[in-house]
Amino acid sequence: MAMNRVVITGMGAVSPFGGTVADLLSGLYEGRSAVSYYDALRQVQGLRSLVASRVQGIDPKQIARKHRRSMSKMSVYATLAASEAMQQARIDETMCASGDLGVAVGSTVGSTEVTEAFFEDYFTDHSLERMKSTLFFQMMNHTCASNIAQTFNIAGRLLAPSAACATGSQAIGYGYEMIAQGHQQIMLCGGADELHPLTCATFDVMHAASTAYNDRAELTPRPFAADRDGMVCGEGSGIVVLESLDSALQRGAKILGEVIGFATVSDPGSIANPDARVMALCIRQALESAGIDAAQVDYVNAHATATQQGDIAESQAIAEVFEPSVAVSSLKGHLGHTMAASGALETIATIDMLNQGKLVPTLHLDHVDNDCAELNYIKQLSDVDLSVALKNNFALGGVNTSLVLRRYNHD
């Protein structure tokens, strides 16, 4: 079966650096940290990690109240990011309603903030009399995808994957497959999450959260570094517009990049511990999907969250597939871990790096952990001729996802 080529024609971002793609990219290229001390984390007794990367500088009132009233924070982030992406791709109301445009946007869970507020009220007297009719739509697990579809009157397919840290990448991958196989012409794809103290607490309980830098928040997390001590939770949303190449050319849309491969595999060996062999399998399947050899990949945008086991396992997987000279970096030193949004936000950044011929380094990587495989870890902003990149996201629950991205040559 002939497959459609799939290109990216729009990108939108709500990140800890601000409410636009330009904010995200400037923060990364300027080498800034979006991580700060967060006093609200003290409300959780026993929580040791007091740092986070939070969204700031957005205005939810850009969204009409009739739509906003059914949204949680993560739905607001996703809708604003979708709006920016659609505007860049020049998607109009007719296209939204045509059925040719679908949505694949997920989150880790539904809104924890809204869920907590409901049960805090409910357990006072076990009464539902104060429950608003819009509450369920704010806390349901598909709140981001559904609210985007409702806000923009999108009539195509709707998908809300939930695969923790791999959600954003999976959504892009599933959108890619739908377009490649001709089931949809255009897809809005990505992920969103909102920060809640219990999210940070979850990783703290597993001894995976950064705790040693509470008084120096801007210096953590430290992916691949010998002195790393865990991840930093964040929030935001990344949305990309995927489109068949024929559709983009017919519309005269500006093409930003191309998705050429995707793979996602399950690791049944452990629900919590990463396995380098399964990660390597996922990478190989993504390259096979793209029809390219490992030698054709110029850059690997690593998942690398700064956990002890995760960074080592991913580095070993990369080393199993690629030569040691392949360029590798993680963006989580800048952004923290934006959870379900991370795959999409990091894809947006990777596409821009391919176009700019610049590699954003891993922030705070002064000394690579000796247990990490020998690779070309990027430590400073570098000018490099780039064509193809691999984007990894590996999640708790044994979910592994890799995308293969290519700079679009206007041929």
Tab-separated table of C-alpha atoms in Angstrom:
chain	number	residue	atom	x	y	z
A	1	MET	CA	0.000	0.000	0.000
A	2	ALA	CA	1.342	3.419	-0.962
A	3	MET	CA	1.881	5.624	2.062
A	4	ASN	CA	1.366	9.370	2.204
A	5	ARG	CA	4.317	11.501	3.217
A	6	VAL	CA	3.525	13.369	6.439
A	7	VAL	CA	4.760	16.897	7.095
A	8	ILE	CA	4.467	19.433	9.901
A	9	THR	CA	2.748	22.694	8.952
A	10	GLY	CA	2.044	24.251	12.352
A	11	MET	CA	3.458	24.268	15.874
A	12	GLY	CA	2.097	25.662	19.140
A	13	ALA	CA	3.602	25.690	22.613
A	14	VAL	CA	2.658	26.614	26.151
A	15	SER	CA	5.742	25.930	28.230
A	16	PRO	CA	7.451	27.050	31.434
A	17	PHE	CA	9.182	29.652	29.239
A	18	GLY	CA	5.894	31.227	28.129
A	19	GLY	CA	2.838	30.916	25.925
A	20	THR	CA	4.338	30.646	22.435
A	21	VAL	CA	6.788	28.624	20.370
A	22	ALA	CA	9.021	31.716	20.219
A	23	ASP	CA	9.151	31.779	24.040
A	24	LEU	CA	10.087	28.093	24.145
A	25	LEU	CA	12.840	28.424	21.567
A	26	SER	CA	14.361	31.582	23.003
A	27	GLY	CA	14.603	29.948	26.432
A	28	LEU	CA	16.344	26.916	24.958
A	29	TYR	CA	18.744	28.730	22.640
A	30	GLU	CA	19.657	31.242	25.354
A	31	GLY	CA	20.461	28.418	27.760
A	32	ARG	CA	18.013	29.489	30.474
A	33	SER	CA	16.446	27.327	33.162
A	34	ALA	CA	12.673	27.404	33.701
A	35	VAL	CA	12.949	25.606	37.046
A	36	SER	CA	12.302	27.441	40.303
A	37	TYR	CA	11.621	26.820	43.983
A	38	TYR	CA	7.893	26.216	44.505
A	39	ASP	CA	6.659	26.919	48.009
A	40	ALA	CA	3.266	25.243	47.442
A	41	LEU	CA	5.016	21.868	47.458
A	42	ARG	CA	5.490	22.260	51.210
A	43	GLN	CA	1.797	21.487	51.702
A	44	VAL	CA	2.562	17.784	51.122
A	45	GLN	CA	4.011	16.382	54.314
A	46	GLY	CA	7.157	14.369	53.724
A	47	LEU	CA	7.733	15.762	50.227
A	48	ARG	CA	11.442	16.417	49.837
A	49	SER	CA	11.523	17.862	46.328
A	50	LEU	CA	10.553	21.558	46.367
A	51	VAL	CA	11.375	22.563	42.782
A	52	ALA	CA	9.206	22.649	39.660
A	53	SER	CA	8.864	24.230	36.232
A	54	ARG	CA	5.559	26.084	35.967
A	55	VAL	CA	3.708	27.782	33.128
A	56	GLN	CA	3.557	31.545	33.510
A	57	GLY	CA	2.515	34.505	31.377
A	58	ILE	CA	-0.591	33.112	29.662
A	59	ASP	CA	-4.127	34.505	29.605
A	60	PRO	CA	-6.858	31.824	29.722
A	61	LYS	CA	-9.412	34.506	28.866
A	62	GLN	CA	-8.193	34.342	25.281
A	63	ILE	CA	-10.566	31.370	25.190
A	64	ALA	CA	-14.277	32.249	25.139
A	65	ARG	CA	-15.970	31.569	28.478
A	66	LYS	CA	-18.529	29.198	26.928
A	67	HIS	CA	-15.636	26.889	26.088
A	68	ARG	CA	-13.331	27.745	28.988
A	69	ARG	CA	-15.897	26.752	31.629
A	70	SER	CA	-15.411	23.059	30.779
A	71	MET	CA	-11.604	23.281	30.867
A	72	SER	CA	-9.022	22.468	33.497
A	73	LYS	CA	-5.583	24.077	33.385
A	74	MET	CA	-4.242	21.372	31.088
A	75	SER	CA	-7.166	21.861	28.698
A	76	VAL	CA	-6.459	25.594	28.629
A	77	TYR	CA	-2.784	24.931	27.855
A	78	ALA	CA	-3.685	22.494	25.082
A	79	THR	CA	-6.289	24.807	23.532
A	80	LEU	CA	-3.939	27.793	23.488
A	81	ALA	CA	-1.161	25.707	21.949
A	82	ALA	CA	-3.584	24.280	19.377
A	83	SER	CA	-4.722	27.787	18.477
A	84	GLU	CA	-1.143	28.894	17.785
A	85	ALA	CA	-0.423	25.784	15.716
A	86	MET	CA	-3.606	26.125	13.679
A	87	GLN	CA	-2.976	29.791	13.036
A	88	GLN	CA	0.506	29.045	11.696
A	89	ALA	CA	-0.853	26.226	9.527
A	90	ARG	CA	-3.666	28.511	8.273
A	91	ILE	CA	-6.419	26.080	9.229
A	92	ASP	CA	-9.793	27.778	8.929
A	93	GLU	CA	-13.295	27.017	10.194
A	94	THR	CA	-14.275	25.197	7.006
A	95	MET	CA	-11.364	22.789	7.350
A	96	CYS	CA	-12.200	22.167	11.017
A	97	ALA	CA	-15.770	21.189	10.214
A	98	SER	CA	-14.941	19.188	7.092
A	99	GLY	CA	-14.008	15.936	8.848
A	100	ASP	CA	-10.581	16.014	7.195
A	101	LEU	CA	-9.007	17.324	10.417
A	102	GLY	CA	-8.669	15.121	13.502
A	103	VAL	CA	-7.254	15.421	17.020
A	104	ALA	CA	-4.788	13.208	18.885
A	105	VAL	CA	-3.929	14.949	22.155
A	106	GLY	CA	-3.426	13.230	25.488
A	107	SER	CA	-2.475	13.783	29.111
A	108	THR	CA	-1.027	11.601	31.854
A	109	VAL	CA	-4.255	11.650	33.887
A	110	GLY	CA	-7.263	13.943	34.068
A	111	SER	CA	-6.958	17.131	36.085
A	112	THR	CA	-5.643	16.292	39.553
A	113	GLU	CA	-6.376	19.825	40.735
A	114	VAL	CA	-10.063	19.598	39.793
A	115	THR	CA	-10.362	16.057	41.162
A	116	GLU	CA	-8.838	17.089	44.479
A	117	ALA	CA	-11.131	20.124	44.782
A	118	PHE	CA	-14.210	18.001	44.107
A	119	PHE	CA	-13.420	15.327	46.690
A	120	GLU	CA	-12.304	17.881	49.270
A	121	ASP	CA	-15.768	19.393	49.023
A	122	TYR	CA	-17.614	16.078	48.648
A	123	PHE	CA	-16.145	14.501	51.781
A	124	THR	CA	-17.354	17.361	53.998
A	125	ASP	CA	-20.944	16.039	53.873
A	126	HIS	CA	-21.049	13.555	50.970
A	127	SER	CA	-23.307	15.880	49.029
A	128	LEU	CA	-23.438	16.431	45.263
A	129	GLU	CA	-25.583	19.533	45.523
A	130	ARG	CA	-22.658	21.864	44.909
A	131	MET	CA	-21.177	19.918	41.984
A	132	LYS	CA	-21.199	21.922	38.752
A	133	SER	CA	-22.325	20.207	35.579
A	134	THR	CA	-19.038	21.112	33.843
A	135	LEU	CA	-16.862	19.416	36.465
A	136	PHE	CA	-16.624	16.029	34.757
A	137	PHE	CA	-15.516	17.646	31.502
A	138	GLN	CA	-12.621	19.289	33.363
A	139	MET	CA	-11.410	16.096	35.031
A	140	MET	CA	-12.051	13.391	32.424
A	141	ASN	CA	-8.933	11.802	30.957
A	142	HIS	CA	-9.727	12.999	27.433
A	143	THR	CA	-10.415	16.573	28.541
A	144	CYS	CA	-7.676	18.098	26.351
A	145	ALA	CA	-8.660	16.399	23.104
A	146	SER	CA	-12.390	16.899	23.631
A	147	ASN	CA	-12.104	20.550	24.597
A	148	ILE	CA	-9.928	21.288	21.575
A	149	ALA	CA	-12.477	19.607	19.304
A	150	GLN	CA	-15.382	21.474	20.927
A	151	THR	CA	-13.645	24.854	20.858
A	152	PHE	CA	-12.691	24.695	17.181
A	153	ASN	CA	-15.647	22.607	15.939
A	154	ILE	CA	-13.362	19.800	14.730
A	155	ALA	CA	-15.362	16.938	13.233
A	156	GLY	CA	-12.668	14.363	12.391
A	157	ARG	CA	-11.211	11.526	14.445
A	158	LEU	CA	-10.568	12.111	18.133
A	159	LEU	CA	-7.935	10.224	20.082
A	160	ALA	CA	-6.638	10.811	23.623
A	161	PRO	CA	-3.652	8.545	24.319
A	162	SER	CA	-2.491	8.281	27.917
A	163	ALA	CA	1.007	6.858	28.239
A	164	ALA	CA	2.637	9.064	30.885
A	165	CYS	CA	5.890	10.584	29.591
A	166	ALA	CA	5.450	9.004	26.149
A	167	THR	CA	1.985	10.506	25.559
A	168	GLY	CA	2.981	13.468	23.404
A	169	SER	CA	5.221	11.384	21.149
A	170	GLN	CA	2.656	8.608	20.884
A	171	ALA	CA	-0.007	11.117	19.855
A	172	ILE	CA	2.253	12.429	17.098
A	173	GLY	CA	3.063	8.886	16.031
A	174	TYR	CA	-0.562	7.806	15.890
A	175	GLY	CA	-1.451	10.953	13.955
A	176	TYR	CA	1.396	10.219	11.556
A	177	GLU	CA	0.082	6.706	10.939
A	178	MET	CA	-3.490	7.916	10.365
A	179	ILE	CA	-2.354	10.395	7.718
A	180	ALA	CA	0.188	8.042	6.141
A	181	GLN	CA	-2.535	5.418	5.712
A	182	GLY	CA	-5.047	7.921	4.354
A	183	HIS	CA	-7.533	7.883	7.240
A	184	GLN	CA	-7.175	11.629	7.890
A	185	GLN	CA	-5.765	14.489	5.860
A	186	ILE	CA	-4.656	16.664	8.791
A	187	MET	CA	-4.184	15.949	12.513
A	188	LEU	CA	-3.636	18.135	15.569
A	189	CYS	CA	-1.260	16.087	17.717
A	190	GLY	CA	0.512	16.450	21.047
A	191	GLY	CA	0.090	16.398	24.784
A	192	ALA	CA	-0.582	18.522	27.837
A	193	ASP	CA	-0.257	18.305	31.589
A	194	GLU	CA	-0.716	20.558	34.596
A	195	LEU	CA	1.505	20.639	37.662
A	196	HIS	CA	0.128	19.406	40.964
A	197	PRO	CA	2.026	18.700	44.207
A	198	LEU	CA	0.886	15.072	44.108
A	199	THR	CA	2.622	14.622	40.749
A	200	CYS	CA	5.893	15.680	42.337
A	201	ALA	CA	5.123	13.478	45.350
A	202	THR	CA	4.633	10.424	43.137
A	203	PHE	CA	8.175	10.650	41.833
A	204	ASP	CA	9.557	11.571	45.240
A	205	VAL	CA	8.070	8.391	46.724
A	206	MET	CA	9.854	6.415	44.000
A	207	HIS	CA	13.119	8.261	44.827
A	208	ALA	CA	13.144	9.651	41.281
A	209	ALA	CA	12.691	13.375	42.062
A	210	SER	CA	15.467	15.924	42.513
A	211	THR	CA	15.892	16.840	46.188
A	212	ALA	CA	19.429	18.201	46.533
A	213	TYR	CA	18.934	21.511	44.736
A	214	ASN	CA	15.957	23.075	46.531
A	215	ASP	CA	18.045	26.150	47.327
A	216	ARG	CA	19.595	26.208	43.823
A	217	ALA	CA	16.590	25.333	41.691
A	218	GLU	CA	18.061	26.713	38.471
A	219	LEU	CA	20.799	24.035	38.603
A	220	THR	CA	18.513	20.997	38.369
A	221	PRO	CA	17.673	18.613	36.723
A	222	ARG	CA	21.013	17.451	35.326
A	223	PRO	CA	20.480	14.787	32.627
A	224	PHE	CA	23.394	12.371	32.074
A	225	ALA	CA	25.480	14.217	34.685
A	226	ALA	CA	27.472	12.426	37.362
A	227	ASP	CA	25.918	14.677	40.007
A	228	ARG	CA	22.291	14.341	38.875
A	229	ASP	CA	19.803	13.403	41.567
A	230	GLY	CA	16.459	13.049	39.813
A	231	MET	CA	13.820	14.700	37.698
A	232	VAL	CA	11.887	17.960	38.116
A	233	CYS	CA	8.154	17.957	37.347
A	234	GLY	CA	6.738	20.581	35.021
A	235	GLU	CA	3.687	21.423	32.944
A	236	GLY	CA	2.586	22.825	29.604
A	237	SER	CA	1.400	21.723	26.189
A	238	GLY	CA	2.905	21.127	22.783
A	239	ILE	CA	0.758	20.738	19.663
A	240	VAL	CA	1.848	20.129	16.074
A	241	VAL	CA	-0.216	20.138	12.906
A	242	LEU	CA	0.546	17.037	10.850
A	243	GLU	CA	-0.620	16.995	7.248
A	244	SER	CA	-0.209	14.898	4.148
A	245	LEU	CA	2.400	16.372	1.845
A	246	ASP	CA	-0.122	16.526	-1.017
A	247	SER	CA	-2.555	18.512	1.146
A	248	ALA	CA	0.132	20.917	2.325
A	249	LEU	CA	1.372	21.569	-1.209
A	250	GLN	CA	-2.156	22.018	-2.512
A	251	ARG	CA	-2.929	24.555	0.225
A	252	GLY	CA	0.384	26.342	-0.166
A	253	ALA	CA	1.120	25.781	3.522
A	254	LYS	CA	4.590	26.455	4.862
A	255	ILE	CA	6.237	23.109	5.573
A	256	LEU	CA	8.311	23.098	8.767
A	257	GLY	CA	9.537	19.516	8.804
A	258	GLU	CA	8.636	15.917	8.117
A	259	VAL	CA	7.793	12.875	10.240
A	260	ILE	CA	9.263	9.832	8.483
A	261	GLY	CA	9.134	7.093	11.112
A	262	PHE	CA	7.476	5.993	14.350
A	263	ALA	CA	7.578	3.064	16.726
A	264	THR	CA	6.146	2.303	20.128
A	265	VAL	CA	6.743	-0.946	22.027
A	266	SER	CA	5.798	-2.337	25.409
A	267	ASP	CA	8.300	-3.584	27.961
A	268	PRO	CA	6.543	-6.337	29.949
A	269	GLY	CA	9.661	-6.993	32.015
A	270	SER	CA	9.039	-4.233	34.555
A	271	ILE	CA	6.375	-1.608	35.148
A	272	ALA	CA	8.938	0.755	36.694
A	273	ASN	CA	12.504	-0.080	35.661
A	274	PRO	CA	13.820	0.793	32.167
A	275	ASP	CA	15.368	-1.849	29.918
A	276	ALA	CA	18.044	-0.704	27.443
A	277	ARG	CA	17.374	-3.674	25.158
A	278	VAL	CA	13.705	-2.777	24.740
A	279	MET	CA	14.577	0.882	24.192
A	280	ALA	CA	17.043	-0.164	21.486
A	281	LEU	CA	14.340	-2.329	19.884
A	282	CYS	CA	12.011	0.675	19.779
A	283	ILE	CA	14.698	2.820	18.159
A	284	ARG	CA	15.455	0.162	15.542
A	285	GLN	CA	11.774	-0.236	14.705
A	286	ALA	CA	11.427	3.531	14.267
A	287	LEU	CA	14.396	3.568	11.876
A	288	GLU	CA	12.927	0.617	9.987
A	289	SER	CA	9.619	2.465	9.761
A	290	ALA	CA	11.492	5.442	8.293
A	291	GLY	CA	13.404	3.239	5.874
A	292	ILE	CA	16.784	4.600	6.930
A	293	ASP	CA	19.977	3.333	8.533
A	294	ALA	CA	21.304	4.482	11.895
A	295	ALA	CA	24.215	6.188	10.104
A	296	GLN	CA	21.763	8.635	8.502
A	297	VAL	CA	20.673	10.063	11.877
A	298	ASP	CA	22.528	13.252	12.788
A	299	TYR	CA	21.074	13.878	16.235
A	300	VAL	CA	19.236	12.075	19.034
A	301	ASN	CA	16.953	14.163	21.212
A	302	ALA	CA	16.990	12.009	24.324
A	303	HIS	CA	14.209	11.485	26.823
A	304	ALA	CA	16.833	11.634	29.631
A	305	THR	CA	15.023	12.956	32.712
A	306	ALA	CA	18.064	12.921	35.062
A	307	THR	CA	17.028	9.787	36.934
A	308	GLN	CA	19.818	7.391	37.845
A	309	GLN	CA	18.547	4.326	35.990
A	310	GLY	CA	16.750	6.006	33.096
A	311	ASP	CA	19.688	8.027	31.771
A	312	ILE	CA	22.039	5.052	31.899
A	313	ALA	CA	19.591	2.704	30.167
A	314	GLU	CA	18.799	5.186	27.400
A	315	SER	CA	22.471	5.948	26.781
A	316	GLN	CA	23.169	2.219	26.480
A	317	ALA	CA	20.263	1.809	24.044
A	318	ILE	CA	21.524	4.661	21.878
A	319	ALA	CA	25.038	3.210	21.930
A	320	GLU	CA	23.672	-0.204	20.901
A	321	VAL	CA	22.139	1.276	17.728
A	322	PHE	CA	24.403	4.210	16.796
A	323	GLU	CA	28.090	4.970	16.506
A	324	PRO	CA	29.591	6.888	19.482
A	325	SER	CA	29.887	9.997	17.299
A	326	VAL	CA	26.106	10.567	17.115
A	327	ALA	CA	25.122	13.884	18.743
A	328	VAL	CA	22.919	13.488	21.835
A	329	SER	CA	21.250	15.989	24.172
A	330	SER	CA	18.263	16.307	26.492
A	331	LEU	CA	16.167	19.456	26.906
A	332	LYS	CA	14.911	18.624	30.390
A	333	GLY	CA	17.750	20.533	32.056
A	334	HIS	CA	16.086	23.662	30.644
A	335	LEU	CA	12.411	22.716	30.899
A	336	GLY	CA	12.157	20.139	33.619
A	337	HIS	CA	9.901	17.210	32.756
A	338	THR	CA	6.634	18.520	31.321
A	339	MET	CA	5.175	15.006	31.447
A	340	ALA	CA	2.635	14.310	28.663
A	341	ALA	CA	3.642	17.574	26.992
A	342	SER	CA	7.336	16.702	26.858
A	343	GLY	CA	7.326	14.644	23.672
A	344	ALA	CA	5.535	17.322	21.674
A	345	LEU	CA	7.432	20.307	23.117
A	346	GLU	CA	10.738	18.544	22.495
A	347	THR	CA	9.628	17.586	18.976
A	348	ILE	CA	8.896	21.242	18.249
A	349	ALA	CA	12.361	22.198	19.463
A	350	THR	CA	13.980	19.378	17.477
A	351	ILE	CA	12.262	20.459	14.264
A	352	ASP	CA	13.530	23.991	14.783
A	353	MET	CA	17.063	22.725	15.487
A	354	LEU	CA	16.985	20.801	12.198
A	355	ASN	CA	15.951	23.949	10.352
A	356	GLN	CA	18.379	26.273	12.134
A	357	GLY	CA	21.341	23.905	12.024
A	358	LYS	CA	21.863	24.393	15.740
A	359	LEU	CA	21.979	21.871	18.573
A	360	VAL	CA	20.774	22.871	22.029
A	361	PRO	CA	23.047	21.252	24.629
A	362	THR	CA	22.085	19.389	27.774
A	363	LEU	CA	22.011	22.072	30.453
A	364	HIS	CA	24.211	21.506	33.544
A	365	LEU	CA	26.134	18.651	31.913
A	366	ASP	CA	29.611	19.368	33.240
A	367	HIS	CA	30.727	15.784	33.853
A	368	VAL	CA	29.007	12.804	32.223
A	369	ASP	CA	28.269	9.859	34.529
A	370	ASN	CA	30.860	7.147	33.941
A	371	ASP	CA	28.058	4.584	33.895
A	372	CYS	CA	26.491	6.257	30.859
A	373	ALA	CA	27.614	4.943	27.485
A	374	GLU	CA	30.290	6.829	25.557
A	375	LEU	CA	28.418	9.136	23.183
A	376	ASN	CA	28.807	12.607	21.699
A	377	TYR	CA	26.957	14.469	24.469
A	378	ILE	CA	26.392	18.068	23.368
A	379	LYS	CA	27.528	20.469	26.106
A	380	GLN	CA	27.331	23.819	24.330
A	381	LEU	CA	25.190	25.420	21.628
A	382	SER	CA	26.606	24.061	18.385
A	383	ASP	CA	26.255	24.872	14.685
A	384	VAL	CA	25.903	21.583	12.801
A	385	ASP	CA	24.628	20.524	9.391
A	386	LEU	CA	21.505	18.546	10.271
A	387	SER	CA	19.026	16.532	8.259
A	388	VAL	CA	17.549	13.697	10.370
A	389	ALA	CA	16.841	13.416	14.100
A	390	LEU	CA	15.545	10.700	16.405
A	391	LYS	CA	13.201	11.732	19.215
A	392	ASN	CA	12.884	9.361	22.185
A	393	ASN	CA	10.320	9.254	24.975
A	394	PHE	CA	10.276	6.385	27.461
A	395	ALA	CA	7.607	6.163	30.155
A	396	LEU	CA	6.776	4.406	33.393
A	397	GLY	CA	4.552	1.439	32.732
A	398	GLY	CA	6.925	0.037	30.139
A	399	VAL	CA	5.923	2.366	27.277
A	400	ASN	CA	8.685	3.183	24.795
A	401	THR	CA	8.245	5.553	21.856
A	402	SER	CA	10.568	6.889	19.157
A	403	LEU	CA	9.925	9.304	16.283
A	404	VAL	CA	12.141	9.947	13.265
A	405	LEU	CA	12.072	13.558	12.066
A	406	ARG	CA	13.602	15.071	8.917
A	407	ARG	CA	14.307	18.592	7.739
A	408	TYR	CA	12.057	19.214	4.767
A	409	ASN	CA	13.847	19.853	1.517
A	410	HIS	CA	11.599	21.864	-0.752
A	411	ASP	CA	11.860	19.486	-3.683
